Amino acid sequence: MVTGQIAGRGVRDQRVLSAMRKVPRHAFVPEAVRRYAYEDQPLPIGHRQTISQPYIVAIMTELLAAGKGDTVLEIGTGSGYQAAVLAELVRHVYTIEIVPELAKSASAALGQLGYQNVTVRQGDGYKGWPEKAPFDRIILTAAPPELPQALIDQLRPGGKLVAPVGGSSWSQELVVLNKDASGKLARKTIFPVVFVPMVRP
Ligand code: SAH
């Protein structure tokens, strides 16, 4: 999976590639689709949600460019797989999932694999996690129509946010937002992507 689908498509960051080699994707997908866990595709995880295609997880992780000492906020825990990949790379991952059953199963899967630096919370990602802010990095794996101001506010100066953004429910742009030391924002569009929409509670 990593050699063919990820390095083969241009992901170069060795830390990302080794994190992707280490995390067992099959442990995050339902039994019924487990045999497809290392295929080049998103997979259903129940509750009309999906675990992203491995390449997309890798490219978003590379774009996030998180360091060992960083604290990361993820919106859209889903299966917990992206959180596990990040947990291999950073100090702590805080992740928010709106569907209670998914928050619970992701938390169980992460616990079973021994990840102690991930905290899963059921809640509304539009609000972020003010008690733990500011974050060095923020990643969204569900698409809001616009970047939520609360999340921009919870990004540390010098921080970076990666998100699919767009109002159309099945086509968005992957966006990287940099906040410089003085708080000034710079936004870059990477390429079109397809994510599930971020829902309002
Ligand atoms: N990162 C996940 C993929 C997530 S799919 C993984 O690695 O498996 C997107 C997830 O975002 C879904 O589980 C969906 O329930 C969740 N979501 C949608 N709207 C949300 C919101 N407002 N707050 C938090 N999570 C939300």
PDB file of C-alpha atoms and ligand atoms in Angstrom:
ATOM      1  CA  MET A   1       0.000   0.000   0.000  1.00  0.00           C
ATOM      2  CA  VAL A   2       2.654   2.519   1.024  1.00  0.00           C
ATOM      3  CA  THR A   3       5.093   1.787  -1.812  1.00  0.00           C
ATOM      4  CA  GLY A   4       2.523   1.587  -4.601  1.00  0.00           C
ATOM      5  CA  GLN A   5      -0.231   3.990  -3.619  1.00  0.00           C
ATOM      6  CA  ILE A   6       1.560   6.574  -1.529  1.00  0.00           C
ATOM      7  CA  ALA A   7       5.303   6.861  -2.222  1.00  0.00           C
ATOM      8  CA  GLY A   8       4.480   5.942  -5.847  1.00  0.00           C
ATOM      9  CA  ARG A   9       2.240   9.021  -6.085  1.00  0.00           C
ATOM     10  CA  GLY A  10       4.790  11.438  -4.743  1.00  0.00           C
ATOM     11  CA  VAL A  11       4.525  11.501  -0.959  1.00  0.00           C
ATOM     12  CA  ARG A  12       8.176  11.957   0.043  1.00  0.00           C
ATOM     13  CA  ASP A  13       8.146  12.703   3.774  1.00  0.00           C
ATOM     14  CA  GLN A  14       9.903   9.697   5.350  1.00  0.00           C
ATOM     15  CA  ARG A  15       8.256  10.268   8.735  1.00  0.00           C
ATOM     16  CA  VAL A  16       4.827  10.095   7.089  1.00  0.00           C
ATOM     17  CA  LEU A  17       5.719   6.998   5.071  1.00  0.00           C
ATOM     18  CA  SER A  18       6.982   5.155   8.132  1.00  0.00           C
ATOM     19  CA  ALA A  19       3.922   6.135  10.179  1.00  0.00           C
ATOM     20  CA  MET A  20       1.711   4.798   7.375  1.00  0.00           C
ATOM     21  CA  ARG A  21       3.743   1.561   7.342  1.00  0.00           C
ATOM     22  CA  LYS A  22       3.292   1.154  11.063  1.00  0.00           C
ATOM     23  CA  VAL A  23      -0.451   1.724  11.600  1.00  0.00           C
ATOM     24  CA  PRO A  24      -2.579  -1.372  10.833  1.00  0.00           C
ATOM     25  CA  ARG A  25      -5.441   0.065   8.747  1.00  0.00           C
ATOM     26  CA  HIS A  26      -7.374  -3.215   9.040  1.00  0.00           C
ATOM     27  CA  ALA A  27      -7.804  -2.612  12.763  1.00  0.00           C
ATOM     28  CA  PHE A  28      -9.915   0.475  11.991  1.00  0.00           C
ATOM     29  CA  VAL A  29     -12.406  -0.974   9.512  1.00  0.00           C
ATOM     30  CA  PRO A  30     -15.420  -3.234  10.096  1.00  0.00           C
ATOM     31  CA  GLU A  31     -14.948  -6.993   9.765  1.00  0.00           C
ATOM     32  CA  ALA A  32     -17.032  -7.111   6.578  1.00  0.00           C
ATOM     33  CA  VAL A  33     -14.589  -4.929   4.584  1.00  0.00           C
ATOM     34  CA  ARG A  34     -11.370  -5.913   6.352  1.00  0.00           C
ATOM     35  CA  ARG A  35     -10.014  -7.771   3.333  1.00  0.00           C
ATOM     36  CA  TYR A  36      -9.994  -4.468   1.414  1.00  0.00           C
ATOM     37  CA  ALA A  37      -8.144  -2.586   4.158  1.00  0.00           C
ATOM     38  CA  TYR A  38      -4.979  -2.053   2.110  1.00  0.00           C
ATOM     39  CA  GLU A  39      -6.688  -1.276  -1.217  1.00  0.00           C
ATOM     40  CA  ASP A  40      -6.599   2.123  -2.889  1.00  0.00           C
ATOM     41  CA  GLN A  41     -10.041   3.297  -1.757  1.00  0.00           C
ATOM     42  CA  PRO A  42     -12.138   4.773   1.026  1.00  0.00           C
ATOM     43  CA  LEU A  43     -14.197   2.182   2.947  1.00  0.00           C
ATOM     44  CA  PRO A  44     -17.523   2.328   4.780  1.00  0.00           C
ATOM     45  CA  ILE A  45     -17.250   2.441   8.584  1.00  0.00           C
ATOM     46  CA  GLY A  46     -20.984   2.560   9.353  1.00  0.00           C
ATOM     47  CA  HIS A  47     -23.310   5.482  10.124  1.00  0.00           C
ATOM     48  CA  ARG A  48     -22.972   6.550   6.469  1.00  0.00           C
ATOM     49  CA  GLN A  49     -19.342   7.547   7.084  1.00  0.00           C
ATOM     50  CA  THR A  50     -16.074   6.425   5.494  1.00  0.00           C
ATOM     51  CA  ILE A  51     -12.410   5.986   6.319  1.00  0.00           C
ATOM     52  CA  SER A  52     -10.465   8.051   3.755  1.00  0.00           C
ATOM     53  CA  GLN A  53      -8.398   6.538   0.953  1.00  0.00           C
ATOM     54  CA  PRO A  54      -4.845   5.844   2.255  1.00  0.00           C
ATOM     55  CA  TYR A  55      -3.258   8.266  -0.223  1.00  0.00           C
ATOM     56  CA  ILE A  56      -5.457  11.122   1.001  1.00  0.00           C
ATOM     57  CA  VAL A  57      -4.542  10.379   4.626  1.00  0.00           C
ATOM     58  CA  ALA A  58      -0.865  10.452   3.640  1.00  0.00           C
ATOM     59  CA  ILE A  59      -0.983  13.649   1.597  1.00  0.00           C
ATOM     60  CA  MET A  60      -2.968  15.505   4.259  1.00  0.00           C
ATOM     61  CA  THR A  61      -0.524  14.314   6.919  1.00  0.00           C
ATOM     62  CA  GLU A  62       2.400  15.466   4.771  1.00  0.00           C
ATOM     63  CA  LEU A  63       0.776  18.872   4.187  1.00  0.00           C
ATOM     64  CA  LEU A  64       0.173  19.250   7.916  1.00  0.00           C
ATOM     65  CA  ALA A  65       3.951  18.983   8.457  1.00  0.00           C
ATOM     66  CA  ALA A  66       3.555  18.308  12.162  1.00  0.00           C
ATOM     67  CA  GLY A  67       6.579  17.931  14.428  1.00  0.00           C
ATOM     68  CA  LYS A  68       7.335  15.602  17.336  1.00  0.00           C
ATOM     69  CA  GLY A  69       6.446  18.156  19.991  1.00  0.00           C
ATOM     70  CA  ASP A  70       3.192  19.297  18.400  1.00  0.00           C
ATOM     71  CA  THR A  71      -0.336  19.153  19.736  1.00  0.00           C
ATOM     72  CA  VAL A  72      -2.886  18.457  17.008  1.00  0.00           C
ATOM     73  CA  LEU A  73      -6.655  18.881  16.836  1.00  0.00           C
ATOM     74  CA  GLU A  74      -8.545  16.624  14.430  1.00  0.00           C
ATOM     75  CA  ILE A  75     -12.179  17.205  13.484  1.00  0.00           C
ATOM     76  CA  GLY A  76     -13.939  14.018  12.345  1.00  0.00           C
ATOM     77  CA  THR A  77     -12.428  11.045  14.196  1.00  0.00           C
ATOM     78  CA  GLY A  78     -14.404   8.517  12.134  1.00  0.00           C
ATOM     79  CA  SER A  79     -12.585   5.195  12.479  1.00  0.00           C
ATOM     80  CA  GLY A  80      -9.633   6.712  14.352  1.00  0.00           C
ATOM     81  CA  TYR A  81      -7.159   5.782  11.611  1.00  0.00           C
ATOM     82  CA  GLN A  82      -5.987   9.313  10.750  1.00  0.00           C
ATOM     83  CA  ALA A  83      -5.631  10.011  14.470  1.00  0.00           C
ATOM     84  CA  ALA A  84      -3.403   6.918  14.833  1.00  0.00           C
ATOM     85  CA  VAL A  85      -1.173   8.014  11.934  1.00  0.00           C
ATOM     86  CA  LEU A  86      -0.819  11.442  13.569  1.00  0.00           C
ATOM     87  CA  ALA A  87      -0.196   9.871  16.974  1.00  0.00           C
ATOM     88  CA  GLU A  88       2.916   8.210  15.514  1.00  0.00           C
ATOM     89  CA  LEU A  89       4.271  11.647  14.622  1.00  0.00           C
ATOM     90  CA  VAL A  90       3.306  14.142  17.311  1.00  0.00           C
ATOM     91  CA  ARG A  91       3.062  14.629  21.068  1.00  0.00           C
ATOM     92  CA  HIS A  92      -0.727  14.548  21.434  1.00  0.00           C
ATOM     93  CA  VAL A  93      -3.816  14.284  19.244  1.00  0.00           C
ATOM     94  CA  TYR A  94      -7.181  15.646  20.375  1.00  0.00           C
ATOM     95  CA  THR A  95      -9.942  14.413  18.098  1.00  0.00           C
ATOM     96  CA  ILE A  96     -13.664  15.219  17.967  1.00  0.00           C
ATOM     97  CA  GLU A  97     -16.385  13.034  16.448  1.00  0.00           C
ATOM     98  CA  ILE A  98     -20.042  13.966  16.268  1.00  0.00           C
ATOM     99  CA  VAL A  99     -21.477  10.412  16.014  1.00  0.00           C
ATOM    100  CA  PRO A 100     -21.368   8.885  19.516  1.00  0.00           C
ATOM    101  CA  GLU A 101     -20.994   5.267  18.305  1.00  0.00           C
ATOM    102  CA  LEU A 102     -18.008   6.188  16.114  1.00  0.00           C
ATOM    103  CA  ALA A 103     -16.344   8.143  18.918  1.00  0.00           C
ATOM    104  CA  LYS A 104     -16.716   5.050  21.073  1.00  0.00           C
ATOM    105  CA  SER A 105     -15.450   2.498  18.538  1.00  0.00           C
ATOM    106  CA  ALA A 106     -12.523   4.711  17.467  1.00  0.00           C
ATOM    107  CA  SER A 107     -11.535   5.188  21.068  1.00  0.00           C
ATOM    108  CA  ALA A 108     -11.680   1.410  21.614  1.00  0.00           C
ATOM    109  CA  ALA A 109      -9.574   0.661  18.510  1.00  0.00           C
ATOM    110  CA  LEU A 110      -6.948   3.235  19.511  1.00  0.00           C
ATOM    111  CA  GLY A 111      -6.872   1.896  23.057  1.00  0.00           C
ATOM    112  CA  GLN A 112      -6.466  -1.681  21.879  1.00  0.00           C
ATOM    113  CA  LEU A 113      -3.445  -0.700  19.806  1.00  0.00           C
ATOM    114  CA  GLY A 114      -1.932   1.037  22.821  1.00  0.00           C
ATOM    115  CA  TYR A 115      -2.137   4.682  21.701  1.00  0.00           C
ATOM    116  CA  GLN A 116      -1.946   6.751  24.864  1.00  0.00           C
ATOM    117  CA  ASN A 117      -1.435  10.107  23.189  1.00  0.00           C
ATOM    118  CA  VAL A 118      -4.870  10.358  21.563  1.00  0.00           C
ATOM    119  CA  THR A 119      -7.929  11.792  23.299  1.00  0.00           C
ATOM    120  CA  VAL A 120     -11.287  11.196  21.584  1.00  0.00           C
ATOM    121  CA  ARG A 121     -14.307  13.283  22.439  1.00  0.00           C
ATOM    122  CA  GLN A 122     -17.865  13.116  21.158  1.00  0.00           C
ATOM    123  CA  GLY A 123     -19.021  16.588  20.205  1.00  0.00           C
ATOM    124  CA  ASP A 124     -19.417  19.269  17.570  1.00  0.00           C
ATOM    125  CA  GLY A 125     -16.222  20.032  15.688  1.00  0.00           C
ATOM    126  CA  TYR A 126     -17.453  23.488  14.633  1.00  0.00           C
ATOM    127  CA  LYS A 127     -16.727  24.614  18.190  1.00  0.00           C
ATOM    128  CA  GLY A 128     -13.257  23.071  18.345  1.00  0.00           C
ATOM    129  CA  TRP A 129     -11.809  22.232  21.763  1.00  0.00           C
ATOM    130  CA  PRO A 130     -11.271  25.609  23.488  1.00  0.00           C
ATOM    131  CA  GLU A 131     -10.064  24.039  26.781  1.00  0.00           C
ATOM    132  CA  LYS A 132      -7.053  22.504  24.990  1.00  0.00           C
ATOM    133  CA  ALA A 133      -6.339  25.383  22.580  1.00  0.00           C
ATOM    134  CA  PRO A 134      -4.173  26.706  21.064  1.00  0.00           C
ATOM    135  CA  PHE A 135      -3.100  23.904  18.740  1.00  0.00           C
ATOM    136  CA  ASP A 136       0.085  23.712  16.659  1.00  0.00           C
ATOM    137  CA  ARG A 137      -1.812  21.945  13.913  1.00  0.00           C
ATOM    138  CA  ILE A 138      -5.502  21.429  13.046  1.00  0.00           C
ATOM    139  CA  ILE A 139      -6.818  18.909  10.523  1.00  0.00           C
ATOM    140  CA  LEU A 140     -10.407  18.509   9.341  1.00  0.00           C
ATOM    141  CA  THR A 141     -11.497  15.247   7.751  1.00  0.00           C
ATOM    142  CA  ALA A 142     -15.068  16.367   7.085  1.00  0.00           C
ATOM    143  CA  ALA A 143     -15.761  19.358   4.852  1.00  0.00           C
ATOM    144  CA  PRO A 144     -17.315  22.594   6.129  1.00  0.00           C
ATOM    145  CA  PRO A 145     -18.716  25.088   3.577  1.00  0.00           C
ATOM    146  CA  GLU A 146     -16.253  27.684   4.961  1.00  0.00           C
ATOM    147  CA  LEU A 147     -13.408  27.403   7.466  1.00  0.00           C
ATOM    148  CA  PRO A 148     -15.019  27.779  10.919  1.00  0.00           C
ATOM    149  CA  GLN A 149     -13.762  30.913  12.697  1.00  0.00           C
ATOM    150  CA  ALA A 150     -13.595  29.086  16.062  1.00  0.00           C
ATOM    151  CA  LEU A 151     -11.018  26.691  14.587  1.00  0.00           C
ATOM    152  CA  ILE A 152      -8.936  29.492  13.060  1.00  0.00           C
ATOM    153  CA  ASP A 153      -8.968  31.186  16.471  1.00  0.00           C
ATOM    154  CA  GLN A 154      -7.733  27.971  18.144  1.00  0.00           C
ATOM    155  CA  LEU A 155      -4.678  27.765  15.872  1.00  0.00           C
ATOM    156  CA  ARG A 156      -1.418  28.928  17.442  1.00  0.00           C
ATOM    157  CA  PRO A 157       0.550  31.716  15.679  1.00  0.00           C
ATOM    158  CA  GLY A 158       3.019  29.838  13.473  1.00  0.00           C
ATOM    159  CA  GLY A 159       0.454  27.049  13.130  1.00  0.00           C
ATOM    160  CA  LYS A 160      -1.044  25.292  10.157  1.00  0.00           C
ATOM    161  CA  LEU A 161      -4.519  23.985   9.348  1.00  0.00           C
ATOM    162  CA  VAL A 162      -5.401  21.479   6.601  1.00  0.00           C
ATOM    163  CA  ALA A 163      -9.016  20.972   5.524  1.00  0.00           C
ATOM    164  CA  PRO A 164     -11.372  20.090   2.700  1.00  0.00           C
ATOM    165  CA  VAL A 165     -13.527  23.189   2.188  1.00  0.00           C
ATOM    166  CA  GLY A 166     -16.587  23.726   0.029  1.00  0.00           C
ATOM    167  CA  GLY A 167     -20.330  24.007   0.008  1.00  0.00           C
ATOM    168  CA  SER A 168     -21.046  21.297  -2.525  1.00  0.00           C
ATOM    169  CA  SER A 169     -21.586  18.069  -0.641  1.00  0.00           C
ATOM    170  CA  TRP A 170     -19.437  15.898  -2.920  1.00  0.00           C
ATOM    171  CA  SER A 171     -16.697  18.219  -4.183  1.00  0.00           C
ATOM    172  CA  GLN A 172     -14.428  20.485  -2.209  1.00  0.00           C
ATOM    173  CA  GLU A 173     -10.927  21.985  -2.351  1.00  0.00           C
ATOM    174  CA  LEU A 174      -8.138  20.844  -0.091  1.00  0.00           C
ATOM    175  CA  VAL A 175      -6.970  23.996   1.693  1.00  0.00           C
ATOM    176  CA  VAL A 176      -3.829  24.740   3.723  1.00  0.00           C
ATOM    177  CA  LEU A 177      -4.078  27.748   6.026  1.00  0.00           C
ATOM    178  CA  ASN A 178      -0.915  29.154   7.611  1.00  0.00           C
ATOM    179  CA  LYS A 179      -1.052  31.538  10.556  1.00  0.00           C
ATOM    180  CA  ASP A 180       2.221  33.464  10.915  1.00  0.00           C
ATOM    181  CA  ALA A 181       3.855  34.648  14.115  1.00  0.00           C
ATOM    182  CA  SER A 182       1.900  37.904  13.999  1.00  0.00           C
ATOM    183  CA  GLY A 183      -1.392  36.105  13.421  1.00  0.00           C
ATOM    184  CA  LYS A 184      -1.651  36.915   9.721  1.00  0.00           C
ATOM    185  CA  LEU A 185      -3.373  34.221   7.623  1.00  0.00           C
ATOM    186  CA  ALA A 186      -2.261  32.847   4.244  1.00  0.00           C
ATOM    187  CA  ARG A 187      -4.461  30.387   2.395  1.00  0.00           C
ATOM    188  CA  LYS A 188      -3.390  27.957  -0.337  1.00  0.00           C
ATOM    189  CA  THR A 189      -5.580  25.650  -2.400  1.00  0.00           C
ATOM    190  CA  ILE A 190      -4.022  22.271  -3.203  1.00  0.00           C
ATOM    191  CA  PHE A 191      -6.457  20.211  -5.335  1.00  0.00           C
ATOM    192  CA  PRO A 192     -10.101  19.126  -5.485  1.00  0.00           C
ATOM    193  CA  VAL A 193     -11.160  16.415  -3.043  1.00  0.00           C
ATOM    194  CA  VAL A 194     -14.303  14.576  -1.999  1.00  0.00           C
ATOM    195  CA  PHE A 195     -15.118  14.357   1.704  1.00  0.00           C
ATOM    196  CA  VAL A 196     -18.299  13.876   3.663  1.00  0.00           C
ATOM    197  CA  PRO A 197     -19.758  17.229   4.661  1.00  0.00           C
ATOM    198  CA  MET A 198     -19.198  18.468   8.193  1.00  0.00           C
ATOM    199  CA  VAL A 199     -22.649  18.423   9.740  1.00  0.00           C
ATOM    200  CA  ARG A 200     -24.330  20.852  12.106  1.00  0.00           C
ATOM    201  CA  PRO A 201     -25.668  19.188  15.255  1.00  0.00           C
TER     202      PRO A 201
HETATM  203  N1  SAH B   1     -10.546  10.767   9.904  1.00  0.00           N
HETATM  204  C1  SAH B   1     -11.478   9.655   9.722  1.00  0.00           C
HETATM  205  C2  SAH B   1     -12.383   9.829   8.524  1.00  0.00           C
HETATM  206  C3  SAH B   1     -13.496  10.667   8.908  1.00  0.00           C
HETATM  207  S1  SAH B   1     -14.926  10.745   7.890  1.00  0.00           S
HETATM  208  C4  SAH B   1     -10.756   8.348   9.656  1.00  0.00           C
HETATM  209  O1  SAH B   1      -9.520   8.322   9.664  1.00  0.00           O
HETATM  210  O2  SAH B   1     -11.440   7.322   9.628  1.00  0.00           O
HETATM  211  C5  SAH B   1     -15.573  12.235   8.598  1.00  0.00           C
HETATM  212  C6  SAH B   1     -16.093  12.129  10.011  1.00  0.00           C
HETATM  213  O3  SAH B   1     -16.461  13.438  10.413  1.00  0.00           O
HETATM  214  C7  SAH B   1     -17.321  11.262  10.165  1.00  0.00           C
HETATM  215  O4  SAH B   1     -17.094  10.260  11.108  1.00  0.00           O
HETATM  216  C8  SAH B   1     -18.399  12.246  10.639  1.00  0.00           C
HETATM  217  O5  SAH B   1     -19.323  11.673  11.544  1.00  0.00           O
HETATM  218  C9  SAH B   1     -17.563  13.330  11.292  1.00  0.00           C
HETATM  219  N2  SAH B   1     -18.226  14.643  11.412  1.00  0.00           N
HETATM  220  C10 SAH B   1     -19.094  15.232  10.557  1.00  0.00           C
HETATM  221  N3  SAH B   1     -19.469  16.434  11.021  1.00  0.00           N
HETATM  222  C11 SAH B   1     -18.827  16.630  12.199  1.00  0.00           C
HETATM  223  C12 SAH B   1     -18.821  17.675  13.173  1.00  0.00           C
HETATM  224  N4  SAH B   1     -19.573  18.788  13.039  1.00  0.00           N
HETATM  225  N5  SAH B   1     -18.033  17.521  14.256  1.00  0.00           N
HETATM  226  C13 SAH B   1     -17.287  16.401  14.440  1.00  0.00           C
HETATM  227  N6  SAH B   1     -17.262  15.382  13.554  1.00  0.00           N
HETATM  228  C14 SAH B   1     -18.031  15.483  12.462  1.00  0.00           C
END
